[in-house]
GROMACS .gro file of C-alpha atoms in nm:
model
  171
    1UNK     CA    1  -0.786  -2.829  -1.084
    2UNK     CA    2  -0.723  -2.545  -1.301
    3UNK     CA    3  -0.522  -2.232  -1.241
    4UNK     CA    4  -0.594  -1.879  -1.201
    5UNK     CA    5  -0.332  -1.723  -1.493
    6UNK     CA    6  -0.299  -1.350  -1.477
    7UNK     CA    7  -0.110  -1.147  -1.776
    8UNK     CA    8   0.083  -0.848  -1.612
    9UNK     CA    9  -0.002  -0.485  -1.738
   10UNK     CA   10   0.268  -0.260  -1.860
   11UNK     CA   11   0.594  -0.450  -1.778
   12UNK     CA   12   0.781  -0.712  -2.018
   13UNK     CA   13   0.845  -0.872  -1.647
   14UNK     CA   14   0.562  -1.157  -1.624
   15UNK     CA   15   0.571  -1.146  -1.226
   16UNK     CA   16   0.396  -0.963  -1.007
   17UNK     CA   17   0.547  -0.730  -0.713
   18UNK     CA   18   0.521  -0.871  -0.332
   19UNK     CA   19   0.165  -0.830  -0.225
   20UNK     CA   20   0.177  -0.723   0.180
   21UNK     CA   21  -0.235  -0.724   0.186
   22UNK     CA   22  -0.483  -0.782  -0.073
   23UNK     CA   23  -0.855  -0.727  -0.051
   24UNK     CA   24  -1.104  -0.900  -0.260
   25UNK     CA   25  -1.492  -0.952  -0.282
   26UNK     CA   26  -1.721  -1.277  -0.295
   27UNK     CA   27  -1.949  -1.228  -0.522
   28UNK     CA   28  -2.264  -1.248  -0.332
   29UNK     CA   29  -2.609  -1.045  -0.222
   30UNK     CA   30  -2.633  -0.721  -0.379
   31UNK     CA   31  -2.330  -0.728  -0.479
   32UNK     CA   32  -2.210  -0.559  -0.196
   33UNK     CA   33  -1.855  -0.662  -0.168
   34UNK     CA   34  -1.815  -0.586  -0.534
   35UNK     CA   35  -1.969  -0.197  -0.503
   36UNK     CA   36  -1.742  -0.146  -0.162
   37UNK     CA   37  -1.421  -0.210  -0.368
   38UNK     CA   38  -1.528   0.019  -0.655
   39UNK     CA   39  -1.610   0.260  -0.376
   40UNK     CA   40  -1.234   0.247  -0.195
   41UNK     CA   41  -1.136   0.273  -0.581
   42UNK     CA   42  -1.314   0.568  -0.649
   43UNK     CA   43  -1.281   0.763  -0.315
   44UNK     CA   44  -0.900   0.710  -0.335
   45UNK     CA   45  -0.844   0.770  -0.709
   46UNK     CA   46  -1.061   1.080  -0.766
   47UNK     CA   47  -1.087   1.252  -0.450
   48UNK     CA   48  -0.997   1.641  -0.562
   49UNK     CA   49  -0.793   1.692  -0.238
   50UNK     CA   50  -0.433   1.538  -0.316
   51UNK     CA   51  -0.413   1.481   0.080
   52UNK     CA   52  -0.651   1.191   0.001
   53UNK     CA   53  -0.599   1.126  -0.361
   54UNK     CA   54  -0.376   0.767  -0.394
   55UNK     CA   55  -0.265   0.657  -0.724
   56UNK     CA   56  -0.423   0.297  -0.807
   57UNK     CA   57  -0.238   0.124  -1.051
   58UNK     CA   58  -0.395  -0.153  -1.297
   59UNK     CA   59  -0.128  -0.437  -1.194
   60UNK     CA   60  -0.249  -0.766  -1.412
   61UNK     CA   61  -0.546  -0.913  -1.560
   62UNK     CA   62  -0.673  -1.224  -1.423
   63UNK     CA   63  -0.825  -1.494  -1.588
   64UNK     CA   64  -0.991  -1.838  -1.464
   65UNK     CA   65  -1.211  -2.107  -1.668
   66UNK     CA   66  -1.409  -2.100  -1.339
   67UNK     CA   67  -1.566  -1.766  -1.371
   68UNK     CA   68  -1.790  -1.628  -1.583
   69UNK     CA   69  -1.604  -1.432  -1.894
   70UNK     CA   70  -1.697  -1.025  -1.931
   71UNK     CA   71  -1.559  -0.753  -2.110
   72UNK     CA   72  -1.696  -0.356  -2.052
   73UNK     CA   73  -1.557  -0.034  -2.097
   74UNK     CA   74  -1.370   0.120  -1.765
   75UNK     CA   75  -1.599   0.312  -1.523
   76UNK     CA   76  -1.396   0.587  -1.435
   77UNK     CA   77  -1.511   0.931  -1.608
   78UNK     CA   78  -1.162   1.001  -1.860
   79UNK     CA   79  -1.191   1.365  -1.734
   80UNK     CA   80  -1.115   1.252  -1.361
   81UNK     CA   81  -0.810   1.108  -1.487
   82UNK     CA   82  -0.647   1.440  -1.580
   83UNK     CA   83  -0.480   1.484  -1.289
   84UNK     CA   84  -0.140   1.364  -1.232
   85UNK     CA   85  -0.159   1.148  -0.896
   86UNK     CA   86  -0.414   0.953  -1.127
   87UNK     CA   87  -0.269   0.678  -1.306
   88UNK     CA   88  -0.605   0.458  -1.412
   89UNK     CA   89  -0.627   0.348  -1.781
   90UNK     CA   90  -0.879   0.602  -1.987
   91UNK     CA   91  -1.223   0.548  -2.042
   92UNK     CA   92  -1.103   0.361  -2.387
   93UNK     CA   93  -0.958   0.055  -2.190
   94UNK     CA   94  -1.176  -0.276  -2.132
   95UNK     CA   95  -1.246  -0.394  -1.769
   96UNK     CA   96  -1.261  -0.781  -1.742
   97UNK     CA   97  -1.376  -1.041  -1.532
   98UNK     CA   98  -1.087  -1.025  -1.271
   99UNK     CA   99  -0.866  -0.747  -1.203
  100UNK     CA  100  -0.575  -0.725  -1.013
  101UNK     CA  101  -0.493  -0.321  -0.876
  102UNK     CA  102  -0.214  -0.186  -0.695
  103UNK     CA  103  -0.260   0.107  -0.409
  104UNK     CA  104   0.012   0.330  -0.421
  105UNK     CA  105   0.054   0.449  -0.060
  106UNK     CA  106   0.372   0.701  -0.048
  107UNK     CA  107   0.422   0.676   0.333
  108UNK     CA  108   0.401   0.331   0.399
  109UNK     CA  109   0.603  -0.001   0.299
  110UNK     CA  110   0.281  -0.192   0.300
  111UNK     CA  111   0.233  -0.271  -0.073
  112UNK     CA  112  -0.190  -0.309  -0.045
  113UNK     CA  113  -0.369  -0.450  -0.375
  114UNK     CA  114  -0.701  -0.536  -0.428
  115UNK     CA  115  -0.892  -0.768  -0.690
  116UNK     CA  116  -1.222  -0.640  -0.856
  117UNK     CA  117  -1.377  -0.907  -0.941
  118UNK     CA  118  -1.704  -0.852  -1.168
  119UNK     CA  119  -1.893  -1.174  -1.275
  120UNK     CA  120  -1.969  -1.442  -1.037
  121UNK     CA  121  -1.808  -1.859  -1.082
  122UNK     CA  122  -1.996  -2.072  -1.307
  123UNK     CA  123  -2.234  -2.264  -1.148
  124UNK     CA  124  -2.110  -2.551  -0.977
  125UNK     CA  125  -1.757  -2.416  -0.957
  126UNK     CA  126  -1.729  -2.195  -0.690
  127UNK     CA  127  -1.516  -2.441  -0.476
  128UNK     CA  128  -1.258  -2.458  -0.789
  129UNK     CA  129  -1.237  -2.112  -0.806
  130UNK     CA  130  -1.191  -2.013  -0.470
  131UNK     CA  131  -0.888  -2.266  -0.507
  132UNK     CA  132  -0.748  -2.103  -0.741
  133UNK     CA  133  -0.764  -1.782  -0.582
  134UNK     CA  134  -0.617  -1.928  -0.251
  135UNK     CA  135  -0.309  -2.095  -0.451
  136UNK     CA  136  -0.258  -1.736  -0.627
  137UNK     CA  137  -0.235  -1.588  -0.271
  138UNK     CA  138   0.012  -1.817  -0.163
  139UNK     CA  139   0.237  -1.834  -0.539
  140UNK     CA  140   0.249  -1.426  -0.481
  141UNK     CA  141   0.323  -1.473  -0.101
  142UNK     CA  142   0.049  -1.293   0.038
  143UNK     CA  143   0.103  -1.161   0.345
  144UNK     CA  144  -0.220  -1.047   0.475
  145UNK     CA  145  -0.629  -1.071   0.275
  146UNK     CA  146  -0.914  -0.929   0.404
  147UNK     CA  147  -1.228  -1.096   0.152
  148UNK     CA  148  -1.582  -0.860   0.170
  149UNK     CA  149  -1.869  -1.051   0.201
  150UNK     CA  150  -2.236  -0.969   0.266
  151UNK     CA  151  -2.496  -1.219   0.371
  152UNK     CA  152  -2.859  -1.255   0.373
  153UNK     CA  153  -2.994  -1.210   0.708
  154UNK     CA  154  -3.323  -1.445   0.603
  155UNK     CA  155  -3.073  -1.756   0.752
  156UNK     CA  156  -3.029  -1.570   1.081
  157UNK     CA  157  -3.085  -1.708   1.384
  158UNK     CA  158  -3.138  -1.574   1.774
  159UNK     CA  159  -2.887  -1.745   1.885
  160UNK     CA  160  -2.653  -1.555   1.644
  161UNK     CA  161  -2.717  -1.208   1.821
  162UNK     CA  162  -2.648  -1.379   2.155
  163UNK     CA  163  -2.289  -1.505   2.018
  164UNK     CA  164  -2.032  -1.298   2.175
  165UNK     CA  165  -1.756  -1.318   1.876
  166UNK     CA  166  -1.696  -1.042   1.607
  167UNK     CA  167  -1.737  -1.325   1.363
  168UNK     CA  168  -2.126  -1.345   1.240
  169UNK     CA  169  -2.039  -1.572   0.891
  170UNK     CA  170  -1.985  -1.943   0.912
  171UNK     CA  171  -1.772  -2.100   0.601
   0.00000   0.00000   0.00000
């Protein structure tokens, strides 16, 4: 099995600080989970009110041989980054297939992080990537994680509507 490698940004130390809560997308129907991560990042970092604006720091570039490599310009407009509380990279910075961000919450002791995944796993490599991501979370001592996903309703059966459980997806 491969390994989910990373390169820490802005520090000589190559370790990632402890992660209490990790939010990450599953690349799935309509890219909804990826768009949800983008929405979270943009909502917190670009709000005009200082009550909601939260610094989101890029922590590391993640890399895996199981994921389609990609690079592009960062999608946050430079004019929105002039606020002192916003620490996102400039639009001259590259976005990669996998990036780890920290959400700085001054009133909370919880260290929240999110992964933005911009490309899918290679054909036949999804299980390997899942194992790499799981091993990464274990290595980083992630206490809690939430995977955002979307599903196609075409496979739904009436039985699913009658279930008395909040779980609607099977893995």
